[in-house]
PDB file of C-alpha atoms in Angstrom:
ATOM      1  CA  UNK J1391      13.345  -0.748   4.467  1.00 93.00           C
ATOM      2  CA  UNK J1392      15.963  -1.249   7.135  1.00 95.00           C
ATOM      3  CA  UNK J1393      15.537  -2.623  10.625  1.00 97.00           C
ATOM      4  CA  UNK J1394      17.205  -3.001  13.979  1.00 97.00           C
ATOM      5  CA  UNK J1395      16.364  -5.430  16.787  1.00 98.00           C
ATOM      6  CA  UNK J1396      17.074  -4.790  20.453  1.00 97.00           C
ATOM      7  CA  UNK J1397      16.538  -7.083  23.455  1.00 96.00           C
ATOM      8  CA  UNK J1398      15.726  -5.904  26.943  1.00 94.00           C
ATOM      9  CA  UNK J1399      14.003  -7.709  29.849  1.00 90.00           C
ATOM     10  CA  UNK J1400      12.869 -10.523  27.535  1.00 89.00           C
ATOM     11  CA  UNK J1401      11.202  -8.008  25.201  1.00 96.00           C
ATOM     12  CA  UNK J1402      12.389  -7.890  21.597  1.00 98.00           C
ATOM     13  CA  UNK J1403      11.897  -4.539  19.934  1.00 98.00           C
ATOM     14  CA  UNK J1404      11.979  -4.409  16.150  1.00 98.00           C
ATOM     15  CA  UNK J1405      12.628  -0.914  14.843  1.00 98.00           C
ATOM     16  CA  UNK J1406      11.451  -0.687  11.243  1.00 98.00           C
ATOM     17  CA  UNK J1407      12.619   2.166   9.065  1.00 97.00           C
ATOM     18  CA  UNK J1408      11.656   3.504   5.634  1.00 97.00           C
ATOM     19  CA  UNK J1409       8.868   2.392   3.326  1.00 97.00           C
ATOM     20  CA  UNK J1410       7.077  -0.935   3.727  1.00 97.00           C
ATOM     21  CA  UNK J1411       5.442  -2.369   0.620  1.00 97.00           C
ATOM     22  CA  UNK J1412       5.103  -5.840  -0.915  1.00 95.00           C
ATOM     23  CA  UNK J1413       8.739  -5.771  -1.999  1.00 96.00           C
ATOM     24  CA  UNK J1414       9.956  -5.882   1.609  1.00 97.00           C
ATOM     25  CA  UNK J1415       7.205  -7.667   3.523  1.00 95.00           C
ATOM     26  CA  UNK J1416       8.995 -11.027   3.374  1.00 95.00           C
ATOM     27  CA  UNK J1417      12.045  -9.402   4.913  1.00 96.00           C
ATOM     28  CA  UNK J1418       9.923  -7.812   7.663  1.00 97.00           C
ATOM     29  CA  UNK J1419       8.229 -11.149   8.390  1.00 97.00           C
ATOM     30  CA  UNK J1420      11.576 -12.974   8.493  1.00 97.00           C
ATOM     31  CA  UNK J1421      12.619 -10.623  11.290  1.00 97.00           C
ATOM     32  CA  UNK J1422       9.389 -10.468  13.307  1.00 98.00           C
ATOM     33  CA  UNK J1423       7.787 -13.916  13.048  1.00 97.00           C
ATOM     34  CA  UNK J1424      10.670 -16.015  14.531  1.00 97.00           C
ATOM     35  CA  UNK J1425      10.716 -13.747  17.583  1.00 97.00           C
ATOM     36  CA  UNK J1426       7.013 -14.349  18.157  1.00 97.00           C
ATOM     37  CA  UNK J1427       7.418 -18.080  17.503  1.00 96.00           C
ATOM     38  CA  UNK J1428      10.104 -18.108  20.184  1.00 95.00           C
ATOM     39  CA  UNK J1429       7.446 -16.899  22.611  1.00 94.00           C
ATOM     40  CA  UNK J1430       8.960 -13.493  23.225  1.00 93.00           C
ATOM     41  CA  UNK J1431       6.995 -10.318  23.784  1.00 97.00           C
ATOM     42  CA  UNK J1432       7.601  -8.342  20.603  1.00 98.00           C
ATOM     43  CA  UNK J1433       7.380  -4.588  20.229  1.00 98.00           C
ATOM     44  CA  UNK J1434       7.292  -3.221  16.687  1.00 98.00           C
ATOM     45  CA  UNK J1435       8.470   0.370  16.666  1.00 98.00           C
ATOM     46  CA  UNK J1436       7.072   2.280  13.693  1.00 98.00           C
ATOM     47  CA  UNK J1437       8.252   5.821  14.367  1.00 98.00           C
ATOM     48  CA  UNK J1438      10.577   5.840  11.359  1.00 98.00           C
ATOM     49  CA  UNK J1439       8.229   4.171   8.892  1.00 98.00           C
ATOM     50  CA  UNK J1440       7.310   6.811   6.333  1.00 97.00           C
ATOM     51  CA  UNK J1441       4.973   4.719   4.203  1.00 98.00           C
ATOM     52  CA  UNK J1442       3.053   1.503   4.686  1.00 97.00           C
ATOM     53  CA  UNK J1443       0.587  -0.058   2.256  1.00 97.00           C
ATOM     54  CA  UNK J1444      -1.824  -2.976   2.587  1.00 96.00           C
ATOM     55  CA  UNK J1445       1.073  -5.466   2.415  1.00 95.00           C
ATOM     56  CA  UNK J1446       2.681  -3.863   5.451  1.00 96.00           C
ATOM     57  CA  UNK J1447      -0.643  -3.849   7.271  1.00 96.00           C
ATOM     58  CA  UNK J1448      -0.890  -7.576   6.509  1.00 94.00           C
ATOM     59  CA  UNK J1449       2.428  -8.117   8.310  1.00 96.00           C
ATOM     60  CA  UNK J1450       1.028  -6.346  11.378  1.00 96.00           C
ATOM     61  CA  UNK J1451      -2.159  -8.467  11.267  1.00 95.00           C
ATOM     62  CA  UNK J1452      -0.215 -11.724  10.847  1.00 95.00           C
ATOM     63  CA  UNK J1453       2.105 -10.785  13.696  1.00 97.00           C
ATOM     64  CA  UNK J1454      -0.845  -9.925  15.929  1.00 96.00           C
ATOM     65  CA  UNK J1455      -2.594 -13.215  15.125  1.00 94.00           C
ATOM     66  CA  UNK J1456       0.547 -15.259  15.660  1.00 96.00           C
ATOM     67  CA  UNK J1457       1.016 -13.517  19.012  1.00 97.00           C
ATOM     68  CA  UNK J1458      -2.474 -14.640  19.986  1.00 95.00           C
ATOM     69  CA  UNK J1459      -1.694 -18.210  18.897  1.00 95.00           C
ATOM     70  CA  UNK J1460       1.542 -18.266  20.861  1.00 96.00           C
ATOM     71  CA  UNK J1461      -0.030 -16.450  23.793  1.00 96.00           C
ATOM     72  CA  UNK J1462       2.504 -13.637  23.692  1.00 96.00           C
ATOM     73  CA  UNK J1463       2.107  -9.889  23.285  1.00 97.00           C
ATOM     74  CA  UNK J1464       2.805  -8.116  20.005  1.00 98.00           C
ATOM     75  CA  UNK J1465       2.692  -4.370  20.585  1.00 98.00           C
ATOM     76  CA  UNK J1466       2.923  -1.522  18.081  1.00 98.00           C
ATOM     77  CA  UNK J1467       4.926   1.390  19.482  1.00 98.00           C
ATOM     78  CA  UNK J1468       5.410   5.022  18.429  1.00 98.00           C
ATOM     79  CA  UNK J1469       3.398   4.680  15.248  1.00 98.00           C
ATOM     80  CA  UNK J1470       4.181   7.396  12.707  1.00 98.00           C
ATOM     81  CA  UNK J1471       1.337   9.664  11.607  1.00 97.00           C
ATOM     82  CA  UNK J1472       1.202   8.253   8.085  1.00 96.00           C
ATOM     83  CA  UNK J1473       1.103   4.628   9.269  1.00 98.00           C
ATOM     84  CA  UNK J1474      -1.540   5.406  11.899  1.00 97.00           C
ATOM     85  CA  UNK J1475      -3.711   6.928   9.188  1.00 96.00           C
ATOM     86  CA  UNK J1476      -3.565   3.653   7.217  1.00 96.00           C
ATOM     87  CA  UNK J1477      -4.223   1.532  10.328  1.00 96.00           C
ATOM     88  CA  UNK J1478      -7.272   3.680  11.069  1.00 96.00           C
ATOM     89  CA  UNK J1479      -8.484   3.506   7.479  1.00 94.00           C
ATOM     90  CA  UNK J1480      -8.455  -0.301   7.883  1.00 92.00           C
ATOM     91  CA  UNK J1481     -10.281   0.149  11.225  1.00 92.00           C
ATOM     92  CA  UNK J1482      -7.613  -1.891  12.986  1.00 94.00           C
ATOM     93  CA  UNK J1483      -6.832   0.515  15.835  1.00 94.00           C
ATOM     94  CA  UNK J1484      -9.160  -1.442  18.141  1.00 91.00           C
ATOM     95  CA  UNK J1485      -7.832  -4.819  17.007  1.00 94.00           C
ATOM     96  CA  UNK J1486      -4.061  -4.405  17.068  1.00 96.00           C
ATOM     97  CA  UNK J1487      -2.309  -3.702  20.374  1.00 97.00           C
ATOM     98  CA  UNK J1488      -1.120  -0.102  20.249  1.00 97.00           C
ATOM     99  CA  UNK J1489       0.780   1.594  23.064  1.00 93.00           C
TER     100      UNK J1489
ATOM    101  CA  UNK T1236      -5.798  25.819 -11.305  1.00 59.00           C
ATOM    102  CA  UNK T1237      -3.204  24.470 -13.771  1.00 66.00           C
ATOM    103  CA  UNK T1238      -3.970  21.209 -15.530  1.00 92.00           C
ATOM    104  CA  UNK T1239      -1.587  18.262 -15.282  1.00 96.00           C
ATOM    105  CA  UNK T1240      -1.104  15.426 -17.752  1.00 97.00           C
ATOM    106  CA  UNK T1241       1.798  13.059 -17.201  1.00 98.00           C
ATOM    107  CA  UNK T1242       2.561   9.400 -17.677  1.00 98.00           C
ATOM    108  CA  UNK T1243       5.418   6.974 -17.131  1.00 98.00           C
ATOM    109  CA  UNK T1244       6.054   3.328 -17.923  1.00 98.00           C
ATOM    110  CA  UNK T1245       7.504   0.909 -15.402  1.00 98.00           C
ATOM    111  CA  UNK T1246       8.656  -2.676 -15.731  1.00 97.00           C
ATOM    112  CA  UNK T1247       6.280  -4.899 -13.795  1.00 97.00           C
ATOM    113  CA  UNK T1248       8.015  -6.006 -10.618  1.00 96.00           C
ATOM    114  CA  UNK T1249       7.629  -5.299  -6.934  1.00 96.00           C
ATOM    115  CA  UNK T1250      10.983  -3.490  -6.725  1.00 97.00           C
ATOM    116  CA  UNK T1251       9.573  -0.821  -9.046  1.00 97.00           C
ATOM    117  CA  UNK T1252       6.653   0.039  -6.765  1.00 98.00           C
ATOM    118  CA  UNK T1253       8.825   2.581  -4.953  1.00 98.00           C
ATOM    119  CA  UNK T1254       9.567   4.249  -8.294  1.00 98.00           C
ATOM    120  CA  UNK T1255       5.834   4.347  -9.047  1.00 98.00           C
ATOM    121  CA  UNK T1256       5.341   6.150  -5.729  1.00 98.00           C
ATOM    122  CA  UNK T1257       8.173   8.580  -6.446  1.00 98.00           C
ATOM    123  CA  UNK T1258       6.611   9.438  -9.819  1.00 98.00           C
ATOM    124  CA  UNK T1259       3.192   9.902  -8.201  1.00 98.00           C
ATOM    125  CA  UNK T1260       4.580  12.163  -5.465  1.00 98.00           C
ATOM    126  CA  UNK T1261       6.386  14.307  -8.038  1.00 98.00           C
ATOM    127  CA  UNK T1262       3.209  14.754 -10.076  1.00 98.00           C
ATOM    128  CA  UNK T1263       0.905  15.381  -7.100  1.00 98.00           C
ATOM    129  CA  UNK T1264       3.372  17.962  -5.772  1.00 97.00           C
ATOM    130  CA  UNK T1265       2.710  20.097  -8.845  1.00 96.00           C
ATOM    131  CA  UNK T1266      -0.759  21.007  -7.590  1.00 96.00           C
ATOM    132  CA  UNK T1267      -1.462  22.626  -4.210  1.00 95.00           C
ATOM    133  CA  UNK T1268      -4.757  20.717  -3.992  1.00 95.00           C
ATOM    134  CA  UNK T1269      -3.254  17.332  -4.831  1.00 97.00           C
ATOM    135  CA  UNK T1270      -0.285  18.021  -2.567  1.00 97.00           C
ATOM    136  CA  UNK T1271      -2.685  18.291   0.387  1.00 97.00           C
ATOM    137  CA  UNK T1272      -3.994  14.776  -0.351  1.00 97.00           C
ATOM    138  CA  UNK T1273      -0.665  13.373  -1.474  1.00 97.00           C
ATOM    139  CA  UNK T1274      -0.344  10.536   1.057  1.00 96.00           C
ATOM    140  CA  UNK T1275      -3.792   9.111   0.344  1.00 97.00           C
ATOM    141  CA  UNK T1276      -3.513   9.521  -3.419  1.00 98.00           C
ATOM    142  CA  UNK T1277      -0.088   7.863  -3.511  1.00 98.00           C
ATOM    143  CA  UNK T1278      -1.495   4.983  -1.455  1.00 98.00           C
ATOM    144  CA  UNK T1279      -4.448   4.496  -3.833  1.00 98.00           C
ATOM    145  CA  UNK T1280      -2.250   4.583  -6.923  1.00 98.00           C
ATOM    146  CA  UNK T1281       0.396   2.317  -5.364  1.00 98.00           C
ATOM    147  CA  UNK T1282      -2.228  -0.218  -4.264  1.00 97.00           C
ATOM    148  CA  UNK T1283      -3.508  -0.361  -7.839  1.00 97.00           C
ATOM    149  CA  UNK T1284       0.052  -0.832  -9.147  1.00 98.00           C
ATOM    150  CA  UNK T1285       0.643  -3.515  -6.529  1.00 97.00           C
ATOM    151  CA  UNK T1286      -2.497  -5.332  -7.681  1.00 95.00           C
ATOM    152  CA  UNK T1287      -1.034  -5.462 -11.194  1.00 96.00           C
ATOM    153  CA  UNK T1288       2.187  -7.063  -9.908  1.00 96.00           C
ATOM    154  CA  UNK T1289       0.326  -9.393  -7.566  1.00 94.00           C
ATOM    155  CA  UNK T1290      -2.724 -10.425  -9.574  1.00 92.00           C
ATOM    156  CA  UNK T1291      -2.099  -9.695 -13.272  1.00 95.00           C
ATOM    157  CA  UNK T1292       1.422 -11.160 -13.032  1.00 96.00           C
ATOM    158  CA  UNK T1293       1.073 -13.514 -10.018  1.00 94.00           C
ATOM    159  CA  UNK T1294       3.903 -11.642  -8.255  1.00 93.00           C
ATOM    160  CA  UNK T1295       6.372 -12.841 -10.921  1.00 93.00           C
ATOM    161  CA  UNK T1296       8.794 -10.157 -12.192  1.00 91.00           C
ATOM    162  CA  UNK T1297       8.248  -9.399 -15.877  1.00 94.00           C
ATOM    163  CA  UNK T1298       9.896  -7.360 -18.587  1.00 95.00           C
ATOM    164  CA  UNK T1299       6.416  -6.187 -19.581  1.00 96.00           C
ATOM    165  CA  UNK T1300       5.677  -2.602 -18.736  1.00 97.00           C
ATOM    166  CA  UNK T1301       2.732  -1.033 -16.993  1.00 97.00           C
ATOM    167  CA  UNK T1302       1.764   2.527 -17.788  1.00 97.00           C
ATOM    168  CA  UNK T1303       0.733   4.964 -15.076  1.00 98.00           C
ATOM    169  CA  UNK T1304      -1.022   8.115 -16.272  1.00 98.00           C
ATOM    170  CA  UNK T1305      -2.176  11.026 -14.139  1.00 98.00           C
ATOM    171  CA  UNK T1306      -4.480  13.724 -15.470  1.00 98.00           C
ATOM    172  CA  UNK T1307      -5.771  16.619 -13.421  1.00 98.00           C
ATOM    173  CA  UNK T1308      -8.035  19.068 -15.178  1.00 96.00           C
ATOM    174  CA  UNK T1309      -8.841  22.679 -14.435  1.00 91.00           C
ATOM    175  CA  UNK T1310     -12.282  21.723 -13.149  1.00 95.00           C
ATOM    176  CA  UNK T1311     -10.679  19.665 -10.354  1.00 96.00           C
ATOM    177  CA  UNK T1312     -11.161  16.188 -11.814  1.00 97.00           C
ATOM    178  CA  UNK T1313      -8.293  13.788 -11.065  1.00 98.00           C
ATOM    179  CA  UNK T1314      -7.962  10.720 -13.273  1.00 98.00           C
ATOM    180  CA  UNK T1315      -5.363   8.099 -12.419  1.00 98.00           C
ATOM    181  CA  UNK T1316      -5.100   5.425 -15.090  1.00 97.00           C
ATOM    182  CA  UNK T1317      -3.091   2.213 -15.021  1.00 97.00           C
ATOM    183  CA  UNK T1318      -2.579  -0.027 -18.046  1.00 96.00           C
ATOM    184  CA  UNK T1319      -1.025  -3.473 -18.114  1.00 96.00           C
ATOM    185  CA  UNK T1320      -0.653  -6.511 -20.367  1.00 95.00           C
ATOM    186  CA  UNK T1321      -1.022  -9.181 -17.697  1.00 95.00           C
ATOM    187  CA  UNK T1322      -3.787 -11.656 -17.017  1.00 92.00           C
ATOM    188  CA  UNK T1323      -7.183 -10.093 -17.677  1.00 89.00           C
ATOM    189  CA  UNK T1324      -8.920  -8.979 -14.512  1.00 86.00           C
ATOM    190  CA  UNK T1325     -12.448 -10.190 -13.829  1.00 81.00           C
ATOM    191  CA  UNK T1326     -14.114  -7.082 -12.408  1.00 75.00           C
ATOM    192  CA  UNK T1327     -16.894  -9.054 -10.673  1.00 73.00           C
ATOM    193  CA  UNK T1328     -14.237 -10.902  -8.650  1.00 74.00           C
ATOM    194  CA  UNK T1329     -12.516  -7.739  -7.446  1.00 71.00           C
ATOM    195  CA  UNK T1330     -14.261  -6.754  -4.257  1.00 68.00           C
ATOM    196  CA  UNK T1331     -13.044  -4.994  -1.132  1.00 67.00           C
ATOM    197  CA  UNK T1332     -13.030  -7.430   1.736  1.00 65.00           C
ATOM    198  CA  UNK T1333     -15.322  -7.182   4.714  1.00 67.00           C
ATOM    199  CA  UNK T1334     -13.383  -5.340   7.435  1.00 62.00           C
ATOM    200  CA  UNK T1335     -15.003  -7.484  10.126  1.00 66.00           C
ATOM    201  CA  UNK T1336     -13.081 -10.406   8.668  1.00 68.00           C
ATOM    202  CA  UNK T1337      -9.685  -9.701  10.201  1.00 63.00           C
ATOM    203  CA  UNK T1338      -7.150 -11.339   7.957  1.00 65.00           C
ATOM    204  CA  UNK T1339      -3.973 -10.462   6.124  1.00 60.00           C
ATOM    205  CA  UNK T1340      -4.514  -9.482   2.484  1.00 64.00           C
ATOM    206  CA  UNK T1341      -7.380  -8.020   0.499  1.00 75.00           C
ATOM    207  CA  UNK T1342      -7.145  -4.533   1.946  1.00 90.00           C
ATOM    208  CA  UNK T1343      -5.729  -2.788  -1.117  1.00 93.00           C
ATOM    209  CA  UNK T1344      -9.009  -2.637  -3.017  1.00 91.00           C
ATOM    210  CA  UNK T1345     -10.745  -1.385   0.136  1.00 92.00           C
ATOM    211  CA  UNK T1346      -8.200   1.442   0.493  1.00 95.00           C
ATOM    212  CA  UNK T1347      -8.637   2.466  -3.141  1.00 96.00           C
ATOM    213  CA  UNK T1348     -12.402   2.611  -2.652  1.00 94.00           C
ATOM    214  CA  UNK T1349     -12.038   4.701   0.494  1.00 94.00           C
ATOM    215  CA  UNK T1350      -9.748   7.246  -1.135  1.00 97.00           C
ATOM    216  CA  UNK T1351     -11.186   7.585  -4.650  1.00 98.00           C
ATOM    217  CA  UNK T1352     -14.714   8.470  -5.764  1.00 98.00           C
ATOM    218  CA  UNK T1353     -14.958   5.921  -8.550  1.00 97.00           C
ATOM    219  CA  UNK T1354     -13.060   2.861  -9.791  1.00 96.00           C
ATOM    220  CA  UNK T1355     -13.627   1.700 -13.383  1.00 95.00           C
ATOM    221  CA  UNK T1356     -12.211  -1.482 -14.957  1.00 92.00           C
ATOM    222  CA  UNK T1357     -11.839  -1.777 -18.696  1.00 88.00           C
ATOM    223  CA  UNK T1358     -10.407  -4.740 -20.525  1.00 80.00           C
ATOM    224  CA  UNK T1359     -10.720  -3.778 -24.167  1.00 69.00           C
ATOM    225  CA  UNK T1360      -8.096  -1.085 -24.522  1.00 63.00           C
ATOM    226  CA  UNK T1361      -6.023  -1.483 -27.679  1.00 79.00           C
ATOM    227  CA  UNK T1362      -2.380  -2.399 -26.911  1.00 86.00           C
ATOM    228  CA  UNK T1363      -3.179  -3.246 -23.285  1.00 93.00           C
ATOM    229  CA  UNK T1364      -5.121  -5.980 -21.513  1.00 94.00           C
ATOM    230  CA  UNK T1365      -6.262  -4.204 -18.371  1.00 95.00           C
ATOM    231  CA  UNK T1366      -7.136  -0.532 -18.023  1.00 95.00           C
ATOM    232  CA  UNK T1367      -8.018   0.735 -14.563  1.00 96.00           C
ATOM    233  CA  UNK T1368      -9.366   4.240 -14.026  1.00 97.00           C
ATOM    234  CA  UNK T1369      -9.450   5.856 -10.587  1.00 98.00           C
ATOM    235  CA  UNK T1370     -11.475   9.088 -10.397  1.00 98.00           C
ATOM    236  CA  UNK T1371     -11.697  11.789  -7.785  1.00 98.00           C
ATOM    237  CA  UNK T1372     -13.386  15.154  -8.045  1.00 98.00           C
ATOM    238  CA  UNK T1373     -11.876  17.952  -5.924  1.00 96.00           C
TER     239      UNK T1373
END
């Protein structure tokens, strides 16, 4: 997994790339969680994520819940087809913020 | 419909999960039927392999190996088997979590159950401690 972070109008966008499994979830959390803790609106762009398992889904859930705690928006953007399939299998499409 | 019978051993650590997936994709690509369900099947197999790393070995890297075996017979029966020498699983404790309980973790077993027809735990296999069988009839 690789990532890139951009900042624009007080919105941090984290572009994740590659395959997200338990081997890289700590790395993903280290990037995403501090941005949410800082109270920023965080967009997680998933267009280049080719594979995500339950560990990756856990990162999305934790990020969403932390956003609620910190009263800031965590939005999933441009979700790839394979990741959307997994999100829907977990019935999370109504829970997570998807735009 | 050609039959497939392949296996590979992997050292138990999270960095090897991508190699487990690569092996699975290569095998599933050998059948037109399995190729059509490749994403889901790879997810089910990888979740099972992840459970070995996470639960049988408490997420600690080990030089032990796990064996992943894929058999696909001419009558359309897919058997994915995983063997490991980690801590013995207690089948009664392995349950998919309630999806209404929104929390991180516990989804892997649910995914496996959604994708496969049957999940069988065995703990008495000679040379191994845990033996997991995932079945799907096409």
